[in-house]
Amino acid sequence: MTLAAKPFTDDRALRAAFAIVLAALALRLFALFSSPLELYPDEAQYWLWSRGLSFGYFSKPPMIAWLIWGTTSIGGDTEPWVRIAAPLMHAGTALCLFFIGRRLFDARSGLAATGLYVLMPGVALSSGVISTDAPLLFFLALMLWAYVELPAARGRRIGLAVGMGMAIGLAMLSKYAAAYALGGLILHAAISKEARRSWTPATIAVFVAALLAVIAPNIAWNAAHSFATVEHTAANANLGSSHLFDPAELADFLLSQFGVFGPLPFAVLLGGTVLLLVRRRLTGADVLLLCFCLPPLLVVSIQGFISRANANWAAAGYLGGCLLVGAWMLRWNARNWLMAGLAFQAVVAGLFLTWTINPRTADAMGVSNSFKRARGWEQSVDAVVQRAMQEGGDATLSAVAVDDRFLFNAAAYYGRDYFGQAGAPPLRMWVHEIRARNQAETEAPLTATDSRRVLAASLDSVYRAKMGADFQQVSGREIARVRLDAKRTRKIDMFIGEGFAPVPRDPVTGQPPEPKTFR
């Protein structure tokens, strides 16, 4: 008898779920602590945020900074301890899916959902970096688990409603995409009498109160900072672009979901949804999960058609997606297809681990471009620091200024021993436009106060010329090059600028005028 044909008791399925999750976690932690890959600039930015805890930041809610503060307080500021919350939270999410699947369907469906989530390509990638998706999905999974327990928990409904409100609030402190879950709750209540019966005025009141209590500090922070995070999140949609309504962008997003969720799972999710809707064979559990799965996919697809959409923007929908695909394939007696899909995704997850541990294997397989943003930053920052030390440090330099937020974040992290020294020149960000466009420009802008003698570093030849035009005098140009792989090199253009006097920005475009030849 094959393993797939053996009946699973709840206990066997639970043990299998824990075994899968813990095995994957152990491998991912090993890769994390073995990898030579450096922090992505966005990860370095989150680390920088964690040095000054707040209830909000320019481009993201605060949860990611809080997590990094917690993990680096335990293990230090090395790359693995900056990232370690990601695989831990994904492991927690996978276990939550088992209990949700067991409640809605049966233990085997819960186990299938756990396997699909653990081996999802998007999760395999996300487990190696620290990003907002890991805490978002973990807290949404906790919320969904509490929600599916609500109908049968007559004596515990108040407590579960409080837990739901807190969980979705913590998800919103992770990423504002948690709002999709609120939409899912409303949609499910609108179309399901059973869902409406689970709610009472008391449970609604405590749910809303718990949610507001958790997110109120972030709302207050945004109000005090001109709603910077909300504005940045809206700007990401790029709805003001002159290039709107692009079917190719929609097609790119939909194709990317085969890579995020997996080829077979995404095909089953799309095909199964259409088939069961047409045949009207959706169960109550199917309807519940579709209320949480479809809105992110539909909204982001529309956004992709109107403007643009990143591949991970619909990630909130794949909690329900894993549960539906696992349950449907078992319901349709497609266990062999399920196992084949999981086997394929296990190979993909294994490749991610291999590339993380030994990036040269990625070079040999022609996928090194995927890792270029995690390479060469320490050397790039070393080049800037060495030039600053040659100039005499605080004896002659009033600041070190960069023109790129990636370089600023990398310099803050990999140059922390230098810039953290007493008397070292401060790290500053040259503000390109008429107003700040990121947190570095907001909190550490280059100003006339720092203008006496500045070491300027640029990653962009156009910006380098524009930055040079903002100084009364420039000299000592030097170009450093850092090899990223066999084909790619990063160029850092450095010069000394004196007398910082920014040229006026155009009040309409916000841009500086095109510079003359670099002096």
Short mmCIF file of C-alpha atoms in Angstrom, two decimals:
data_model
loop_
_atom_site.label_atom_id
_atom_site.label_comp_id
_atom_site.label_asym_id
_atom_site.label_seq_id
_atom_site.Cartn_x
_atom_site.Cartn_y
_atom_site.Cartn_z
CA MET A 1 0.00 0.00 0.00
CA THR A 2 1.37 3.42 -0.93
CA LEU A 3 1.79 6.20 1.59
CA ALA A 4 -0.83 8.28 -0.23
CA ALA A 5 -3.39 5.51 0.24
CA LYS A 6 -2.85 5.04 3.98
CA PRO A 7 -5.59 6.51 6.14
CA PHE A 8 -4.35 9.41 8.22
CA THR A 9 -5.54 9.78 11.74
CA ASP A 10 -5.51 13.29 13.17
CA ASP A 11 -2.48 12.44 15.29
CA ARG A 12 -0.51 11.02 12.37
CA ALA A 13 -1.34 14.01 10.22
CA LEU A 14 -0.36 16.41 12.99
CA ARG A 15 2.98 14.66 13.51
CA ALA A 16 3.59 14.71 9.76
CA ALA A 17 2.81 18.43 9.59
CA PHE A 18 5.23 19.20 12.41
CA ALA A 19 7.89 17.00 10.78
CA ILE A 20 7.56 18.79 7.43
CA VAL A 21 7.62 22.23 8.98
CA LEU A 22 10.53 21.56 11.32
CA ALA A 23 12.60 19.87 8.61
CA ALA A 24 12.10 22.81 6.25
CA LEU A 25 12.85 25.28 9.06
CA ALA A 26 16.07 23.47 10.00
CA LEU A 27 17.27 23.53 6.39
CA ARG A 28 16.39 27.21 5.98
CA LEU A 29 18.12 28.19 9.19
CA PHE A 30 21.21 26.26 8.11
CA ALA A 31 21.17 28.10 4.77
CA LEU A 32 20.62 31.43 6.50
CA PHE A 33 23.67 31.02 8.74
CA SER A 34 25.81 29.56 5.93
CA SER A 35 25.01 32.05 3.20
CA PRO A 36 27.59 34.63 2.06
CA LEU A 37 24.84 36.79 0.54
CA GLU A 38 24.70 40.30 1.91
CA LEU A 39 21.61 42.23 2.94
CA TYR A 40 19.45 43.63 0.20
CA PRO A 41 19.34 47.44 0.51
CA ASP A 42 15.69 47.22 1.63
CA GLU A 43 16.71 44.80 4.38
CA ALA A 44 19.47 47.20 5.43
CA GLN A 45 16.84 49.93 5.56
CA TYR A 46 14.65 47.86 7.86
CA TRP A 47 17.67 47.22 10.09
CA LEU A 48 18.32 50.96 10.20
CA TRP A 49 14.71 51.54 11.25
CA SER A 50 15.16 49.03 14.06
CA ARG A 51 17.87 51.26 15.58
CA GLY A 52 15.18 53.80 16.42
CA LEU A 53 11.86 52.14 17.25
CA SER A 54 8.73 53.99 16.24
CA PHE A 55 5.06 53.35 15.48
CA GLY A 56 5.61 54.02 11.78
CA TYR A 57 8.16 54.66 9.06
CA PHE A 58 8.19 56.43 5.72
CA SER A 59 7.31 53.47 3.50
CA LYS A 60 6.15 50.67 5.82
CA PRO A 61 4.28 50.08 9.08
CA PRO A 62 6.52 49.32 12.08
CA MET A 63 6.30 45.56 12.61
CA ILE A 64 9.36 44.66 10.53
CA ALA A 65 11.57 47.06 12.47
CA TRP A 66 10.26 45.69 15.77
CA LEU A 67 11.03 42.12 14.70
CA ILE A 68 14.58 42.98 13.65
CA TRP A 69 15.13 44.85 16.91
CA GLY A 70 14.04 41.74 18.79
CA THR A 71 16.17 39.24 16.85
CA THR A 72 19.30 41.41 16.72
CA SER A 73 18.98 42.11 20.44
CA ILE A 74 19.38 38.37 20.92
CA GLY A 75 22.01 37.47 18.31
CA GLY A 76 23.66 40.70 17.18
CA ASP A 77 23.58 42.67 13.94
CA THR A 78 24.89 40.02 11.53
CA GLU A 79 22.85 39.21 8.43
CA PRO A 80 21.32 35.91 9.70
CA TRP A 81 19.99 37.55 12.86
CA VAL A 82 18.51 40.40 10.82
CA ARG A 83 16.65 37.84 8.71
CA ILE A 84 15.84 35.03 11.15
CA ALA A 85 12.27 36.14 11.91
CA ALA A 86 11.25 35.35 8.33
CA PRO A 87 11.71 31.54 8.33
CA LEU A 88 10.39 31.32 11.89
CA MET A 89 7.18 33.17 11.02
CA HIS A 90 6.66 31.19 7.82
CA ALA A 91 6.97 28.00 9.89
CA GLY A 92 4.30 29.30 12.26
CA THR A 93 2.04 30.15 9.34
CA ALA A 94 2.38 26.65 7.89
CA LEU A 95 1.31 25.09 11.19
CA CYS A 96 -1.66 27.45 11.45
CA LEU A 97 -2.81 26.24 8.02
CA PHE A 98 -2.84 22.66 9.27
CA PHE A 99 -5.27 23.53 12.06
CA ILE A 100 -7.43 25.65 9.76
CA GLY A 101 -7.59 22.88 7.16
CA ARG A 102 -8.41 20.29 9.80
CA ARG A 103 -11.27 22.43 11.11
CA LEU A 104 -12.72 23.23 7.67
CA PHE A 105 -12.12 19.88 5.92
CA ASP A 106 -10.10 17.12 7.57
CA ALA A 107 -6.59 16.44 8.85
CA ARG A 108 -5.28 15.24 5.46
CA SER A 109 -6.42 18.48 3.83
CA GLY A 110 -4.68 20.43 6.57
CA LEU A 111 -1.50 18.45 5.97
CA ALA A 112 -1.73 19.06 2.22
CA ALA A 113 -2.13 22.82 2.81
CA THR A 114 0.89 22.79 5.13
CA GLY A 115 3.01 21.06 2.49
CA LEU A 116 1.86 23.42 -0.25
CA TYR A 117 2.70 26.46 1.87
CA VAL A 118 6.10 25.22 3.03
CA LEU A 119 7.12 24.41 -0.56
CA MET A 120 5.53 27.44 -2.21
CA PRO A 121 8.27 29.11 -4.31
CA GLY A 122 7.35 32.52 -2.93
CA VAL A 123 7.76 31.23 0.63
CA ALA A 124 11.04 29.49 -0.23
CA LEU A 125 12.39 32.84 -1.44
CA SER A 126 10.80 34.88 1.34
CA SER A 127 12.30 32.60 4.02
CA GLY A 128 15.79 33.78 3.03
CA VAL A 129 15.15 37.51 3.34
CA ILE A 130 13.43 39.74 5.87
CA SER A 131 10.40 41.41 4.37
CA THR A 132 6.91 42.48 5.37
CA ASP A 133 5.27 39.40 3.82
CA ALA A 134 6.38 36.95 6.54
CA PRO A 135 4.70 38.73 9.48
CA LEU A 136 1.71 39.70 7.31
CA LEU A 137 0.97 36.07 6.45
CA PHE A 138 1.62 34.81 9.99
CA PHE A 139 -0.81 37.22 11.64
CA LEU A 140 -3.41 36.70 8.88
CA ALA A 141 -3.14 32.94 9.45
CA LEU A 142 -3.80 33.47 13.17
CA MET A 143 -6.80 35.63 12.31
CA LEU A 144 -8.19 33.03 9.89
CA TRP A 145 -7.67 30.23 12.42
CA ALA A 146 -9.66 32.16 15.02
CA TYR A 147 -12.35 32.92 12.45
CA VAL A 148 -12.95 29.31 11.43
CA GLU A 149 -13.22 28.38 15.13
CA LEU A 150 -15.81 31.09 15.76
CA PRO A 151 -19.04 29.28 14.72
CA ALA A 152 -18.50 26.28 17.03
CA ALA A 153 -17.09 28.23 19.98
CA ARG A 154 -20.23 29.53 21.61
CA GLY A 155 -18.66 30.06 25.00
CA ARG A 156 -15.43 31.48 23.58
CA ARG A 157 -16.70 33.82 20.89
CA ILE A 158 -15.78 37.01 22.74
CA GLY A 159 -12.23 35.80 23.28
CA LEU A 160 -11.89 34.65 19.67
CA ALA A 161 -13.26 37.96 18.38
CA VAL A 162 -10.70 39.84 20.48
CA GLY A 163 -7.96 37.57 19.13
CA MET A 164 -9.15 38.14 15.56
CA GLY A 165 -9.11 41.90 16.02
CA MET A 166 -5.62 41.83 17.52
CA ALA A 167 -4.29 39.48 14.82
CA ILE A 168 -5.59 41.51 11.92
CA GLY A 169 -4.33 44.66 13.65
CA LEU A 170 -0.84 43.16 13.94
CA ALA A 171 -1.08 42.12 10.28
CA MET A 172 -1.85 45.74 9.36
CA LEU A 173 1.17 46.85 11.41
CA SER A 174 3.12 44.49 9.15
CA LYS A 175 1.69 45.52 5.78
CA TYR A 176 -1.41 47.41 4.77
CA ALA A 177 -2.35 44.56 2.43
CA ALA A 178 -3.97 43.09 5.56
CA ALA A 179 -6.96 45.24 4.57
CA TYR A 180 -7.84 42.44 2.13
CA ALA A 181 -8.71 40.26 5.11
CA LEU A 182 -11.15 42.86 6.38
CA GLY A 183 -12.74 42.81 2.95
CA GLY A 184 -12.87 39.02 3.12
CA LEU A 185 -14.73 39.12 6.44
CA ILE A 186 -17.26 41.61 5.09
CA LEU A 187 -17.71 39.69 1.84
CA HIS A 188 -18.23 36.39 3.65
CA ALA A 189 -20.79 37.95 5.99
CA ALA A 190 -22.60 39.46 3.00
CA ILE A 191 -23.05 36.16 1.17
CA SER A 192 -23.26 33.59 3.99
CA LYS A 193 -26.08 33.33 6.54
CA GLU A 194 -23.93 30.99 8.62
CA ALA A 195 -21.20 33.62 8.75
CA ARG A 196 -23.66 36.27 9.90
CA ARG A 197 -24.92 33.97 12.66
CA SER A 198 -21.39 33.75 14.06
CA TRP A 199 -21.42 37.46 14.83
CA THR A 200 -23.31 39.23 17.59
CA PRO A 201 -23.26 42.92 18.50
CA ALA A 202 -20.88 42.05 21.36
CA THR A 203 -18.41 40.12 19.19
CA ILE A 204 -18.45 42.85 16.54
CA ALA A 205 -17.81 45.48 19.21
CA VAL A 206 -14.86 43.70 20.81
CA PHE A 207 -13.41 42.79 17.39
CA VAL A 208 -13.46 46.42 16.25
CA ALA A 209 -12.19 47.65 19.62
CA ALA A 210 -9.25 45.22 19.61
CA LEU A 211 -8.38 46.10 16.01
CA LEU A 212 -8.47 49.85 16.67
CA ALA A 213 -6.48 49.50 19.88
CA VAL A 214 -3.66 47.76 17.98
CA ILE A 215 -3.51 50.07 14.95
CA ALA A 216 -4.28 53.38 16.73
CA PRO A 217 -0.59 54.20 17.42
CA ASN A 218 0.26 53.77 13.75
CA ILE A 219 -2.69 55.94 12.72
CA ALA A 220 -1.50 58.60 15.17
CA TRP A 221 2.05 58.37 13.80
CA ASN A 222 0.78 58.79 10.24
CA ALA A 223 -1.34 61.76 11.25
CA ALA A 224 1.72 63.39 12.81
CA HIS A 225 3.80 62.72 9.69
CA SER A 226 1.39 63.87 6.96
CA PHE A 227 0.27 60.24 6.40
CA ALA A 228 3.65 59.46 4.85
CA THR A 229 3.26 55.66 4.87
CA VAL A 230 -0.25 55.79 3.44
CA GLU A 231 0.86 58.21 0.74
CA HIS A 232 3.85 56.06 -0.17
CA THR A 233 1.68 52.93 -0.33
CA ALA A 234 -0.75 54.71 -2.65
CA ALA A 235 2.11 56.03 -4.77
CA ASN A 236 3.33 52.46 -5.31
CA ALA A 237 0.19 51.85 -7.32
CA ASN A 238 1.54 54.35 -9.87
CA LEU A 239 -1.98 55.39 -10.86
CA GLY A 240 -0.72 58.79 -11.90
CA SER A 241 1.44 57.31 -14.61
CA SER A 242 0.90 58.42 -18.18
CA HIS A 243 1.17 54.78 -19.24
CA LEU A 244 -2.10 53.23 -18.08
CA PHE A 245 -4.24 50.24 -19.10
CA ASP A 246 -1.56 47.79 -20.15
CA PRO A 247 -2.69 44.22 -20.94
CA ALA A 248 0.95 43.13 -21.09
CA GLU A 249 1.46 44.23 -17.47
CA LEU A 250 -1.61 42.20 -16.45
CA ALA A 251 -0.28 39.18 -18.32
CA ASP A 252 3.12 39.56 -16.65
CA PHE A 253 1.50 39.65 -13.22
CA LEU A 254 -0.66 36.58 -13.85
CA LEU A 255 2.30 34.63 -15.26
CA SER A 256 4.37 35.62 -12.23
CA GLN A 257 1.78 33.96 -9.97
CA PHE A 258 2.71 30.57 -11.42
CA GLY A 259 6.16 31.29 -10.01
CA VAL A 260 4.96 32.67 -6.68
CA PHE A 261 2.35 30.00 -5.84
CA GLY A 262 3.70 27.22 -8.04
CA PRO A 263 2.67 26.07 -11.54
CA LEU A 264 0.31 23.26 -10.55
CA PRO A 265 -1.25 24.94 -7.48
CA PHE A 266 -2.00 28.16 -9.35
CA ALA A 267 -3.50 26.27 -12.29
CA VAL A 268 -5.65 24.22 -9.91
CA LEU A 269 -6.74 27.34 -8.03
CA LEU A 270 -7.85 29.11 -11.21
CA GLY A 271 -9.37 26.09 -12.90
CA GLY A 272 -11.02 24.74 -9.77
CA THR A 273 -12.61 28.10 -8.92
CA VAL A 274 -14.13 28.43 -12.38
CA LEU A 275 -15.23 24.79 -12.55
CA LEU A 276 -16.88 24.72 -9.14
CA LEU A 277 -18.57 28.07 -9.67
CA VAL A 278 -20.02 26.94 -12.99
CA ARG A 279 -21.17 23.60 -11.59
CA ARG A 280 -22.33 25.21 -8.31
CA ARG A 281 -20.51 22.64 -6.23
CA LEU A 282 -18.78 24.97 -3.81
CA THR A 283 -19.04 23.92 -0.16
CA GLY A 284 -19.45 26.41 2.65
CA ALA A 285 -15.75 26.04 3.49
CA ASP A 286 -14.86 26.69 -0.17
CA VAL A 287 -16.90 29.88 -0.17
CA LEU A 288 -15.28 31.06 3.06
CA LEU A 289 -11.77 30.57 1.72
CA LEU A 290 -12.56 32.10 -1.67
CA CYS A 291 -13.72 35.25 0.14
CA PHE A 292 -10.17 35.62 1.47
CA CYS A 293 -8.36 34.27 -1.60
CA LEU A 294 -9.97 35.97 -4.58
CA PRO A 295 -10.08 39.67 -3.53
CA PRO A 296 -6.27 40.11 -3.41
CA LEU A 297 -5.84 38.33 -6.75
CA LEU A 298 -8.64 40.28 -8.46
CA VAL A 299 -7.71 43.68 -7.04
CA VAL A 300 -4.01 43.33 -7.83
CA SER A 301 -4.82 41.97 -11.31
CA ILE A 302 -6.95 45.05 -11.98
CA GLN A 303 -4.18 47.23 -10.60
CA GLY A 304 -1.71 45.48 -12.89
CA PHE A 305 -3.93 46.17 -15.88
CA ILE A 306 -4.44 49.81 -14.93
CA SER A 307 -0.86 50.52 -13.96
CA ARG A 308 1.55 47.95 -12.51
CA ALA A 309 1.70 45.18 -9.91
CA ASN A 310 4.57 43.40 -8.21
CA ALA A 311 4.51 39.62 -8.09
CA ASN A 312 4.13 39.43 -4.29
CA TRP A 313 1.32 41.97 -3.92
CA ALA A 314 -1.37 39.26 -3.89
CA ALA A 315 0.46 37.10 -1.32
CA ALA A 316 -2.37 37.52 1.22
CA GLY A 317 -4.60 35.42 -1.03
CA TYR A 318 -2.43 32.32 -0.92
CA LEU A 319 -3.31 31.28 2.62
CA GLY A 320 -6.78 30.46 1.34
CA GLY A 321 -5.22 29.24 -1.89
CA CYS A 322 -3.13 26.57 -0.16
CA LEU A 323 -6.15 25.33 1.79
CA LEU A 324 -8.38 25.21 -1.28
CA VAL A 325 -5.88 23.49 -3.57
CA GLY A 326 -5.01 20.88 -0.96
CA ALA A 327 -8.66 20.12 -0.17
CA TRP A 328 -9.78 20.08 -3.79
CA MET A 329 -7.04 17.75 -5.01
CA LEU A 330 -7.83 15.28 -2.25
CA ARG A 331 -11.56 15.64 -2.93
CA TRP A 332 -10.96 14.90 -6.62
CA ASN A 333 -8.73 11.89 -5.82
CA ALA A 334 -5.82 13.65 -7.50
CA ARG A 335 -3.29 12.61 -4.87
CA ASN A 336 -0.67 11.62 -7.45
CA TRP A 337 -0.92 15.04 -9.08
CA LEU A 338 -0.67 16.66 -5.67
CA MET A 339 2.44 14.66 -4.84
CA ALA A 340 3.95 15.47 -8.23
CA GLY A 341 3.32 19.17 -7.69
CA LEU A 342 4.85 19.04 -4.22
CA ALA A 343 7.85 17.11 -5.53
CA PHE A 344 8.46 19.71 -8.23
CA GLN A 345 8.24 22.53 -5.71
CA ALA A 346 10.56 20.65 -3.35
CA VAL A 347 13.15 20.65 -6.12
CA VAL A 348 12.67 24.40 -6.61
CA ALA A 349 12.95 24.99 -2.85
CA GLY A 350 16.12 22.89 -2.82
CA LEU A 351 17.58 25.04 -5.59
CA PHE A 352 16.86 28.18 -3.59
CA LEU A 353 18.72 26.69 -0.63
CA THR A 354 21.63 25.68 -2.85
CA TRP A 355 21.89 29.13 -4.41
CA THR A 356 21.68 30.76 -0.99
CA ILE A 357 24.44 28.62 0.50
CA ASN A 358 26.67 28.75 -2.59
CA PRO A 359 25.79 31.65 -4.95
CA ARG A 360 28.34 30.37 -7.48
CA THR A 361 25.87 27.62 -8.33
CA ALA A 362 23.42 30.36 -9.33
CA ASP A 363 26.12 31.87 -11.54
CA ALA A 364 26.75 28.50 -13.16
CA MET A 365 23.03 28.03 -13.83
CA GLY A 366 22.60 31.49 -15.34
CA VAL A 367 20.41 32.99 -12.61
CA SER A 368 22.99 35.23 -10.91
CA ASN A 369 21.00 38.32 -11.92
CA SER A 370 18.46 37.37 -9.26
CA PHE A 371 21.10 37.85 -6.56
CA LYS A 372 22.88 40.97 -7.78
CA ARG A 373 21.13 43.17 -5.21
CA ALA A 374 22.55 40.99 -2.41
CA ARG A 375 26.15 41.22 -3.56
CA GLY A 376 28.96 43.71 -3.41
CA TRP A 377 27.48 46.17 -0.93
CA GLU A 378 30.09 45.65 1.75
CA GLN A 379 32.88 46.24 -0.79
CA SER A 380 31.04 49.26 -2.19
CA VAL A 381 30.71 50.79 1.26
CA ASP A 382 34.33 49.93 2.07
CA ALA A 383 35.41 51.94 -0.98
CA VAL A 384 33.49 54.98 0.28
CA VAL A 385 34.75 54.58 3.84
CA GLN A 386 38.35 54.19 2.70
CA ARG A 387 38.10 57.38 0.66
CA ALA A 388 36.56 59.18 3.65
CA MET A 389 39.41 58.01 5.89
CA GLN A 390 41.95 59.18 3.31
CA GLU A 391 40.37 62.62 3.40
CA GLY A 392 41.04 62.78 7.11
CA GLY A 393 37.64 61.87 8.57
CA ASP A 394 36.23 64.57 10.77
CA ALA A 395 39.34 66.72 10.39
CA THR A 396 38.35 67.82 6.91
CA LEU A 397 34.99 66.27 6.00
CA SER A 398 31.73 67.73 7.20
CA ALA A 399 29.64 64.87 5.73
CA VAL A 400 29.57 61.83 3.47
CA ALA A 401 26.65 62.18 1.04
CA VAL A 402 25.19 59.64 -1.39
CA ASP A 403 22.66 60.01 -4.19
CA ASP A 404 20.95 56.62 -3.96
CA ARG A 405 18.81 55.25 -1.14
CA PHE A 406 20.18 51.75 -1.74
CA LEU A 407 23.72 52.99 -1.19
CA PHE A 408 22.59 55.02 1.84
CA ASN A 409 20.99 51.98 3.48
CA ALA A 410 23.96 49.75 2.68
CA ALA A 411 26.35 52.38 4.03
CA ALA A 412 24.32 52.69 7.23
CA TYR A 413 24.56 48.92 7.76
CA TYR A 414 27.99 47.94 6.40
CA GLY A 415 29.57 51.21 7.46
CA ARG A 416 28.06 51.11 10.96
CA ASP A 417 31.44 50.68 12.65
CA TYR A 418 32.81 53.74 10.87
CA PHE A 419 29.84 56.08 10.94
CA GLY A 420 29.11 55.01 14.50
CA GLN A 421 32.44 56.33 15.74
CA ALA A 422 32.52 59.53 17.73
CA GLY A 423 33.66 62.37 15.50
CA ALA A 424 33.09 60.55 12.21
CA PRO A 425 31.42 62.61 9.47
CA PRO A 426 27.65 62.02 9.34
CA LEU A 427 26.09 59.98 6.56
CA ARG A 428 23.75 62.14 4.49
CA MET A 429 21.37 61.70 1.57
CA TRP A 430 21.35 64.13 -1.34
CA VAL A 431 17.75 65.15 -2.02
CA HIS A 432 17.20 64.89 -5.73
CA GLU A 433 13.75 66.41 -6.10
CA ILE A 434 11.98 69.34 -4.53
CA ARG A 435 10.69 67.12 -1.70
CA ALA A 436 11.81 63.98 0.08
CA ARG A 437 10.92 60.69 -1.63
CA ASN A 438 12.20 58.23 0.97
CA GLN A 439 13.06 58.05 4.65
CA ALA A 440 16.76 58.75 4.12
CA GLU A 441 15.91 62.02 2.37
CA THR A 442 13.43 62.83 5.16
CA GLU A 443 15.64 62.12 8.16
CA ALA A 444 19.21 62.61 6.92
CA PRO A 445 19.15 65.16 4.07
CA LEU A 446 22.29 66.93 2.98
CA THR A 447 21.87 70.58 3.99
CA ALA A 448 23.94 73.76 4.07
CA THR A 449 24.95 72.85 7.64
CA ASP A 450 27.00 69.96 6.25
CA SER A 451 28.28 71.83 3.22
CA ARG A 452 31.83 72.82 4.15
CA ARG A 453 33.58 69.82 2.56
CA VAL A 454 31.57 66.79 1.50
CA LEU A 455 32.62 63.43 0.15
CA ALA A 456 29.91 62.66 -2.41
CA ALA A 457 29.31 59.13 -3.73
CA SER A 458 27.05 58.30 -6.66
CA LEU A 459 25.78 55.16 -8.36
CA ASP A 460 24.22 57.01 -11.30
CA SER A 461 26.11 59.12 -13.84
CA VAL A 462 23.13 61.45 -14.40
CA TYR A 463 22.60 61.95 -10.68
CA ARG A 464 26.34 62.42 -10.20
CA ALA A 465 26.30 65.35 -12.59
CA LYS A 466 23.20 66.86 -10.96
CA MET A 467 24.63 66.39 -7.49
CA GLY A 468 27.88 68.04 -8.57
CA ALA A 469 25.92 71.03 -9.86
CA ASP A 470 24.63 71.61 -6.31
CA PHE A 471 28.17 72.43 -5.08
CA GLN A 472 30.10 75.61 -5.71
CA GLN A 473 33.26 73.59 -6.31
CA VAL A 474 34.03 69.94 -6.97
CA SER A 475 37.34 68.12 -7.18
CA GLY A 476 39.15 64.84 -6.66
CA ARG A 477 36.93 62.61 -8.74
CA GLU A 478 37.54 58.88 -8.26
CA ILE A 479 35.72 55.84 -9.61
CA ALA A 480 35.66 52.54 -7.72
CA ARG A 481 34.36 49.35 -9.29
CA VAL A 482 33.03 46.29 -7.48
CA ARG A 483 32.51 43.03 -9.37
CA LEU A 484 29.17 41.41 -8.62
CA ASP A 485 29.51 38.35 -10.88
CA ALA A 486 31.15 37.38 -14.14
CA LYS A 487 29.04 39.87 -16.12
CA ARG A 488 28.10 42.68 -13.75
CA THR A 489 30.03 45.43 -12.03
CA ARG A 490 28.86 48.20 -9.72
CA LYS A 491 30.50 51.60 -10.25
CA ILE A 492 30.81 54.09 -7.39
CA ASP A 493 31.66 57.61 -8.53
CA MET A 494 33.17 59.73 -5.74
CA PHE A 495 34.25 63.37 -5.55
CA ILE A 496 34.77 66.17 -3.06
CA GLY A 497 32.14 68.90 -3.07
CA GLU A 498 32.53 72.24 -1.33
CA GLY A 499 29.97 74.95 -0.69
CA PHE A 500 26.69 73.07 -0.96
CA ALA A 501 24.21 75.44 -2.59
CA PRO A 502 21.40 73.49 -4.29
CA VAL A 503 20.17 74.85 -7.57
CA PRO A 504 16.41 75.61 -7.54
CA ARG A 505 14.14 72.67 -8.41
CA ASP A 506 11.39 73.08 -10.97
CA PRO A 507 8.18 73.77 -8.98
CA VAL A 508 6.11 71.67 -11.41
CA THR A 509 8.29 68.61 -11.98
CA GLY A 510 10.24 68.87 -8.73
CA GLN A 511 13.41 68.07 -10.69
CA PRO A 512 16.69 70.01 -10.82
CA PRO A 513 17.63 71.44 -14.21
CA GLU A 514 19.78 69.40 -16.54
CA PRO A 515 23.37 70.08 -15.50
CA LYS A 516 26.13 71.37 -17.65
CA THR A 517 29.27 69.31 -18.13
CA PHE A 518 30.51 67.96 -14.84
CA ARG A 519 33.18 70.26 -13.46
#
